[in-house]
Structures are given as C-alpha cells and as structure tokens.
Amino acid sequence: MQLESDLAEIVEGTTRLLVPKGALVEKVPPMEPAFFNPRAKINRDFSIIAYAAFLKTFKGPKVFLDSLAGIGARSVRVANELNSVEKVFINDVNPKALEIAENIAKLNNVTNCVFSENEACRFLSLHSKRDQRGAIVDIDPFGSPSKYIDCGIRAAFHGGLLSVTATDLTVLHGLFPAACKRKYYGVPVRVEYGDEIALRLILGCINIVAGRLDVKIVPLFVQNNMHYYKAYVKVLVKTSDKDEMGYILHCKNCGNRHVTSEVKYECEVCNLKAELAGPLWIGNLYNKDFVNEMIIEEKQFQVDKSCKKILERCIDETDMPPTYFTIDELAHMKHSAPISLAKTIEKIQGAGFRASATSLNPAAFKTDARVDEVLSII
C-alpha cells in the first residue's frame, strides 16, 4: 500500500487529491511512485467544463473512459464533480498510480469508478463493442497521442466526445520535422503562431485516422497551456462531405501567411519562395454553440479564473481565418515599439477588416487583413 508519508493532499475544483510530494516541489515532476503535474490543473479545469457542456445534450449512456489515467486526477474529478456521469473507467498500466487513484476515489466518497490495469490500446479495444463504448474518451499520454487515436475513436459512441492531449512540443514546433510527419502526417513551420499550427496538426492527424475508419470528426474546442495541447472533437459515424485539410503557406521574408488547399510555395505579397506547413486541419478550431455552453457551465465549477476570459476570446475568434499575429512580431517588422493589442485591433477594424484577440496567445490577434495591409494600417 502506498505510504501516506509519500503523498500530500491538495484540492482541485471540489475534489481532494492525493499526490506525490515530489510533484509539488520539484521542477520536473518525478515518475515515481507515479507521475502527476500540478501545473496541468487548468488543463483539467477546462476538461471538467467541456465535459459538462457536452453531457448536457448527449443522449446515450454517460460513461467516461480514461485510458491513461495516472493517479486519476482528471477521472476522479469527473466522477466527483459531474453528477450526470453514470460510470467512470480509470485505466493505467502503472499499479502504483492505480492504487493512489483508488485511495483518491475513497477519499471523495465516489462509488461509480471502475479501475483497470491495462495498456491503453488494449483497454480501449475492450470498450470498442457497441454497448461498452464511452460517451467521453480521454487520451492523455506522455508525448504524442497518435498511436492511441485509432483505438480512441473505436471506443467512442456515435456522437461521443474524444479528448486528446499532446505534449511533444519539440516535434510539433518543427525541431524534428521527420518525426512530426511520421506521427501527425504533416510538418510544421517554425513561426510565431506555432501553437496554432501544432493544434491544427493534431486535429489533422485525428481527421486522417477518422477518415480511414469512415468516421467524421467535428472540432468543438481546443486549448493550450505551457507544454499542453488538448483538442476536443465529436465523433460521428458517417463520412465527411467537406475536405477541411490543407496547408499554411508562410513567407519568412515579408511575414505573409496564407491558407491553401493546394501545394504551392510562391508568396502572393513579395513573390519569393515561402515555406509550407501541413497537411493540417484548416477548418474551425471552435464550435460557437459549444463554447457558449462552456461559458454557461463555467459558473457552476470551481476552476481557474482565467478560464472564462479564454472562453470569451474563443467566441470572438470562432469564424476568424487561421493563423495570428503577435504585437511583438509586428513591432519587429516595423522596427518600432509595439502598439497595445487593443489599439491594434481597433485600428484594423477601423480600416474595414475583421480582427479579434485570440485565446491561443494573450499578446496576439487574428484578422482577415494581409500582412502588408496590417503593417500599413498600424
């Protein structure tokens, strides 16, 4: 049995957690006796809000499948804080982590948890039969989630939610393009808006796997925080009638960025050769109705105060074009001091273009104006 002296009690939301003491004091959370990252709290906060919003309209059995649960911080919070959830399956390959998870469940007096010690794909495969699937399937690995996506889709009900985390930033940000192509089927470009390219590569990977299985995905919400990227997609057992895969062309000479469905390298502003990121998802990152439901649900939970502000920014940028500009990036191009974000957006809107802040970077904005038009305006 896990020694109490090895663990400390903390609270997330309204859930009491028992976590390895080393995770609270060491810069890099230790792997023994089990991994827990306290800095991922906001990631788990958003999960609770997103799951609550999703379950309001889901018609089937409200079952949550956590394939890589660790000590069960996310899954026990789901069992404890979401009253509509009927059953929570908590799976991990580490028996020490599962022992802690069971103690956390007892500490919170939750009785609707089922624990299993299994490899993630094996666990998800056991839940791939029609009557054993999950309303929500979560995949939260170390590094890339790509090897679990196939199994995760199969374990989700028609109309169910698949939530996928990626933490391999060096791959998604372009330090290892060959590895990115192998894992996500596309390559990034190293740019200021690398967070968005990373999320679009993750969604593109999920979409490609779904297409192979004759399944359609609908992105509902994405979120990034430090070294975490998380995508929430609805899984529909039907084929897609719209191709939302493409490329982002980026010119490092003039800063132009352009979304295209075709492979091309010529910059439309300066006519020099540009770089190409993709193939990746070029459709919407957010579903406006879903994010509105998240804003409503956020009031019901004890979550980080930044969640509401981020969700409101998501609403503003829902229909904006892909990619964003940072105010520091523009200042560097102009060789001048940066203008405030609010003033920049005001100027661009005043010139007749659309512009909004973005949830992906607190010092950035999205617009339908080209880089030369933006620079001229500011």
JSON list of N, CA and C in Angstrom, two decimals, residues 117-156:
[
{"chain": "A", "resi": 117, "resn": "GLU", "atom": "N", "xyz": [-6.01, -2.22, -14.81]},
{"chain": "A", "resi": 117, "resn": "GLU", "atom": "CA", "xyz": [-4.58, -2.10, -15.09]},
{"chain": "A", "resi": 117, "resn": "GLU", "atom": "C", "xyz": [-4.32, -2.72, -16.46]},
{"chain": "A", "resi": 118, "resn": "ASN", "atom": "N", "xyz": [-4.14, -1.87, -17.47]},
{"chain": "A", "resi": 118, "resn": "ASN", "atom": "CA", "xyz": [-4.01, -2.37, -18.83]},
{"chain": "A", "resi": 118, "resn": "ASN", "atom": "C", "xyz": [-3.27, -1.36, -19.70]},
{"chain": "A", "resi": 119, "resn": "GLU", "atom": "N", "xyz": [-2.65, -1.86, -20.76]},
{"chain": "A", "resi": 119, "resn": "GLU", "atom": "CA", "xyz": [-2.09, -0.98, -21.78]},
{"chain": "A", "resi": 119, "resn": "GLU", "atom": "C", "xyz": [-3.23, -0.21, -22.41]},
{"chain": "A", "resi": 120, "resn": "ALA", "atom": "N", "xyz": [-3.01, 1.06, -22.78]},
{"chain": "A", "resi": 120, "resn": "ALA", "atom": "CA", "xyz": [-4.09, 1.95, -23.18]},
{"chain": "A", "resi": 120, "resn": "ALA", "atom": "C", "xyz": [-4.90, 1.42, -24.37]},
{"chain": "A", "resi": 121, "resn": "CYS", "atom": "N", "xyz": [-4.22, 0.97, -25.43]},
{"chain": "A", "resi": 121, "resn": "CYS", "atom": "CA", "xyz": [-4.95, 0.48, -26.60]},
{"chain": "A", "resi": 121, "resn": "CYS", "atom": "C", "xyz": [-5.72, -0.80, -26.29]},
{"chain": "A", "resi": 122, "resn": "ARG", "atom": "N", "xyz": [-5.15, -1.64, -25.45]},
{"chain": "A", "resi": 122, "resn": "ARG", "atom": "CA", "xyz": [-5.85, -2.86, -25.02]},
{"chain": "A", "resi": 122, "resn": "ARG", "atom": "C", "xyz": [-7.12, -2.48, -24.27]},
{"chain": "A", "resi": 123, "resn": "PHE", "atom": "N", "xyz": [-7.01, -1.52, -23.37]},
{"chain": "A", "resi": 123, "resn": "PHE", "atom": "CA", "xyz": [-8.17, -1.05, -22.60]},
{"chain": "A", "resi": 123, "resn": "PHE", "atom": "C", "xyz": [-9.24, -0.48, -23.54]},
{"chain": "A", "resi": 124, "resn": "LEU", "atom": "N", "xyz": [-8.83, 0.37, -24.47]},
{"chain": "A", "resi": 124, "resn": "LEU", "atom": "CA", "xyz": [-9.80, 0.98, -25.38]},
{"chain": "A", "resi": 124, "resn": "LEU", "atom": "C", "xyz": [-10.43, -0.07, -26.30]},
{"chain": "A", "resi": 125, "resn": "SER", "atom": "N", "xyz": [-9.64, -1.06, -26.71]},
{"chain": "A", "resi": 125, "resn": "SER", "atom": "CA", "xyz": [-10.19, -2.12, -27.56]},
{"chain": "A", "resi": 125, "resn": "SER", "atom": "C", "xyz": [-11.25, -2.93, -26.83]},
{"chain": "A", "resi": 126, "resn": "LEU", "atom": "N", "xyz": [-11.07, -3.12, -25.54]},
{"chain": "A", "resi": 126, "resn": "LEU", "atom": "CA", "xyz": [-12.07, -3.84, -24.74]},
{"chain": "A", "resi": 126, "resn": "LEU", "atom": "C", "xyz": [-13.39, -3.07, -24.65]},
{"chain": "A", "resi": 127, "resn": "HIS", "atom": "N", "xyz": [-13.32, -1.77, -24.95]},
{"chain": "A", "resi": 127, "resn": "HIS", "atom": "CA", "xyz": [-14.53, -0.93, -24.91]},
{"chain": "A", "resi": 127, "resn": "HIS", "atom": "C", "xyz": [-14.99, -0.54, -26.31]},
{"chain": "A", "resi": 128, "resn": "SER", "atom": "N", "xyz": [-14.58, -1.28, -27.32]},
{"chain": "A", "resi": 128, "resn": "SER", "atom": "CA", "xyz": [-14.94, -0.94, -28.69]},
{"chain": "A", "resi": 128, "resn": "SER", "atom": "C", "xyz": [-16.26, -1.56, -29.14]},
{"chain": "A", "resi": 129, "resn": "LYS", "atom": "N", "xyz": [-16.80, -2.50, -28.36]},
{"chain": "A", "resi": 129, "resn": "LYS", "atom": "CA", "xyz": [-18.11, -3.06, -28.70]},
{"chain": "A", "resi": 129, "resn": "LYS", "atom": "C", "xyz": [-19.19, -2.01, -28.48]},
{"chain": "A", "resi": 130, "resn": "ARG", "atom": "N", "xyz": [-20.25, -2.10, -29.28]},
{"chain": "A", "resi": 130, "resn": "ARG", "atom": "CA", "xyz": [-21.27, -1.06, -29.31]},
{"chain": "A", "resi": 130, "resn": "ARG", "atom": "C", "xyz": [-21.82, -0.72, -27.92]},
{"chain": "A", "resi": 131, "resn": "ASP", "atom": "N", "xyz": [-22.07, -1.73, -27.09]},
{"chain": "A", "resi": 131, "resn": "ASP", "atom": "CA", "xyz": [-22.71, -1.48, -25.80]},
{"chain": "A", "resi": 131, "resn": "ASP", "atom": "C", "xyz": [-21.71, -1.20, -24.68]},
{"chain": "A", "resi": 132, "resn": "GLN", "atom": "N", "xyz": [-20.41, -1.10, -25.02]},
{"chain": "A", "resi": 132, "resn": "GLN", "atom": "CA", "xyz": [-19.40, -0.87, -23.99]},
{"chain": "A", "resi": 132, "resn": "GLN", "atom": "C", "xyz": [-18.57, 0.38, -24.25]},
{"chain": "A", "resi": 133, "resn": "ARG", "atom": "N", "xyz": [-19.01, 1.18, -25.21]},
{"chain": "A", "resi": 133, "resn": "ARG", "atom": "CA", "xyz": [-18.25, 2.38, -25.56]},
{"chain": "A", "resi": 133, "resn": "ARG", "atom": "C", "xyz": [-18.48, 3.52, -24.58]},
{"chain": "A", "resi": 134, "resn": "GLY", "atom": "N", "xyz": [-17.69, 4.57, -24.73]},
{"chain": "A", "resi": 134, "resn": "GLY", "atom": "CA", "xyz": [-17.80, 5.71, -23.83]},
{"chain": "A", "resi": 134, "resn": "GLY", "atom": "C", "xyz": [-18.47, 6.90, -24.50]},
{"chain": "A", "resi": 135, "resn": "ALA", "atom": "N", "xyz": [-19.20, 7.66, -23.70]},
{"chain": "A", "resi": 135, "resn": "ALA", "atom": "CA", "xyz": [-19.71, 8.95, -24.18]},
{"chain": "A", "resi": 135, "resn": "ALA", "atom": "C", "xyz": [-18.54, 9.91, -24.35]},
{"chain": "A", "resi": 136, "resn": "ILE", "atom": "N", "xyz": [-17.55, 9.78, -23.44]},
{"chain": "A", "resi": 136, "resn": "ILE", "atom": "CA", "xyz": [-16.33, 10.61, -23.50]},
{"chain": "A", "resi": 136, "resn": "ILE", "atom": "C", "xyz": [-15.13, 9.67, -23.37]},
{"chain": "A", "resi": 137, "resn": "VAL", "atom": "N", "xyz": [-14.19, 9.81, -24.28]},
{"chain": "A", "resi": 137, "resn": "VAL", "atom": "CA", "xyz": [-12.95, 9.03, -24.25]},
{"chain": "A", "resi": 137, "resn": "VAL", "atom": "C", "xyz": [-11.79, 10.01, -24.14]},
{"chain": "A", "resi": 138, "resn": "ASP", "atom": "N", "xyz": [-10.95, 9.84, -23.12]},
{"chain": "A", "resi": 138, "resn": "ASP", "atom": "CA", "xyz": [-9.82, 10.74, -22.94]},
{"chain": "A", "resi": 138, "resn": "ASP", "atom": "C", "xyz": [-8.51, 10.01, -23.18]},
{"chain": "A", "resi": 139, "resn": "ILE", "atom": "N", "xyz": [-7.61, 10.68, -23.92]},
{"chain": "A", "resi": 139, "resn": "ILE", "atom": "CA", "xyz": [-6.27, 10.17, -24.20]},
{"chain": "A", "resi": 139, "resn": "ILE", "atom": "C", "xyz": [-5.27, 11.24, -23.78]},
{"chain": "A", "resi": 140, "resn": "ASP", "atom": "N", "xyz": [-4.49, 10.96, -22.75]},
{"chain": "A", "resi": 140, "resn": "ASP", "atom": "CA", "xyz": [-3.57, 11.96, -22.19]},
{"chain": "A", "resi": 140, "resn": "ASP", "atom": "C", "xyz": [-2.22, 11.30, -21.92]},
{"chain": "A", "resi": 141, "resn": "PRO", "atom": "N", "xyz": [-1.41, 11.11, -22.99]},
{"chain": "A", "resi": 141, "resn": "PRO", "atom": "CA", "xyz": [-0.14, 10.40, -22.85]},
{"chain": "A", "resi": 141, "resn": "PRO", "atom": "C", "xyz": [1.04, 11.31, -22.56]},
{"chain": "A", "resi": 142, "resn": "PHE", "atom": "N", "xyz": [2.21, 10.71, -22.33]},
{"chain": "A", "resi": 142, "resn": "PHE", "atom": "CA", "xyz": [3.46, 11.44, -22.39]},
{"chain": "A", "resi": 142, "resn": "PHE", "atom": "C", "xyz": [3.80, 11.55, -23.88]},
{"chain": "A", "resi": 143, "resn": "GLY", "atom": "N", "xyz": [4.03, 12.74, -24.38]},
{"chain": "A", "resi": 143, "resn": "GLY", "atom": "CA", "xyz": [4.40, 12.88, -25.78]},
{"chain": "A", "resi": 143, "resn": "GLY", "atom": "C", "xyz": [3.22, 12.87, -26.72]},
{"chain": "A", "resi": 144, "resn": "SER", "atom": "N", "xyz": [3.36, 12.11, -27.80]},
{"chain": "A", "resi": 144, "resn": "SER", "atom": "CA", "xyz": [2.36, 12.12, -28.87]},
{"chain": "A", "resi": 144, "resn": "SER", "atom": "C", "xyz": [1.22, 11.14, -28.60]},
{"chain": "A", "resi": 145, "resn": "PRO", "atom": "N", "xyz": [-0.02, 11.54, -28.93]},
{"chain": "A", "resi": 145, "resn": "PRO", "atom": "CA", "xyz": [-1.17, 10.65, -28.76]},
{"chain": "A", "resi": 145, "resn": "PRO", "atom": "C", "xyz": [-1.46, 9.82, -30.01]},
{"chain": "A", "resi": 146, "resn": "SER", "atom": "N", "xyz": [-0.65, 9.96, -31.07]},
{"chain": "A", "resi": 146, "resn": "SER", "atom": "CA", "xyz": [-1.03, 9.43, -32.37]},
{"chain": "A", "resi": 146, "resn": "SER", "atom": "C", "xyz": [-1.27, 7.92, -32.37]},
{"chain": "A", "resi": 147, "resn": "LYS", "atom": "N", "xyz": [-0.51, 7.17, -31.59]},
{"chain": "A", "resi": 147, "resn": "LYS", "atom": "CA", "xyz": [-0.67, 5.72, -31.63]},
{"chain": "A", "resi": 147, "resn": "LYS", "atom": "C", "xyz": [-1.93, 5.23, -30.91]},
{"chain": "A", "resi": 148, "resn": "TYR", "atom": "N", "xyz": [-2.63, 6.14, -30.21]},
{"chain": "A", "resi": 148, "resn": "TYR", "atom": "CA", "xyz": [-3.84, 5.76, -29.49]},
{"chain": "A", "resi": 148, "resn": "TYR", "atom": "C", "xyz": [-5.12, 6.24, -30.18]},
{"chain": "A", "resi": 149, "resn": "ILE", "atom": "N", "xyz": [-5.00, 7.09, -31.20]},
{"chain": "A", "resi": 149, "resn": "ILE", "atom": "CA", "xyz": [-6.18, 7.74, -31.77]},
{"chain": "A", "resi": 149, "resn": "ILE", "atom": "C", "xyz": [-7.13, 6.74, -32.41]},
{"chain": "A", "resi": 150, "resn": "ASP", "atom": "N", "xyz": [-6.58, 5.78, -33.15]},
{"chain": "A", "resi": 150, "resn": "ASP", "atom": "CA", "xyz": [-7.39, 4.74, -33.79]},
{"chain": "A", "resi": 150, "resn": "ASP", "atom": "C", "xyz": [-8.27, 4.04, -32.75]},
{"chain": "A", "resi": 151, "resn": "CYS", "atom": "N", "xyz": [-7.66, 3.58, -31.66]},
{"chain": "A", "resi": 151, "resn": "CYS", "atom": "CA", "xyz": [-8.40, 2.87, -30.61]},
{"chain": "A", "resi": 151, "resn": "CYS", "atom": "C", "xyz": [-9.39, 3.80, -29.91]},
{"chain": "A", "resi": 152, "resn": "GLY", "atom": "N", "xyz": [-8.99, 5.06, -29.73]},
{"chain": "A", "resi": 152, "resn": "GLY", "atom": "CA", "xyz": [-9.87, 6.01, -29.06]},
{"chain": "A", "resi": 152, "resn": "GLY", "atom": "C", "xyz": [-11.14, 6.27, -29.83]},
{"chain": "A", "resi": 153, "resn": "ILE", "atom": "N", "xyz": [-11.03, 6.40, -31.16]},
{"chain": "A", "resi": 153, "resn": "ILE", "atom": "CA", "xyz": [-12.21, 6.61, -32.00]},
{"chain": "A", "resi": 153, "resn": "ILE", "atom": "C", "xyz": [-13.13, 5.40, -31.92]},
{"chain": "A", "resi": 154, "resn": "ARG", "atom": "N", "xyz": [-12.56, 4.20, -31.98]},
{"chain": "A", "resi": 154, "resn": "ARG", "atom": "CA", "xyz": [-13.36, 2.97, -31.94]},
{"chain": "A", "resi": 154, "resn": "ARG", "atom": "C", "xyz": [-14.10, 2.82, -30.61]},
{"chain": "A", "resi": 155, "resn": "ALA", "atom": "N", "xyz": [-13.55, 3.39, -29.54]},
{"chain": "A", "resi": 155, "resn": "ALA", "atom": "CA", "xyz": [-14.16, 3.25, -28.21]},
{"chain": "A", "resi": 155, "resn": "ALA", "atom": "C", "xyz": [-15.20, 4.31, -27.92]},
{"chain": "A", "resi": 156, "resn": "ALA", "atom": "N", "xyz": [-15.40, 5.26, -28.85]},
{"chain": "A", "resi": 156, "resn": "ALA", "atom": "CA", "xyz": [-16.36, 6.35, -28.62]},
{"chain": "A", "resi": 156, "resn": "ALA", "atom": "C", "xyz": [-17.70, 6.03, -29.28]}
]
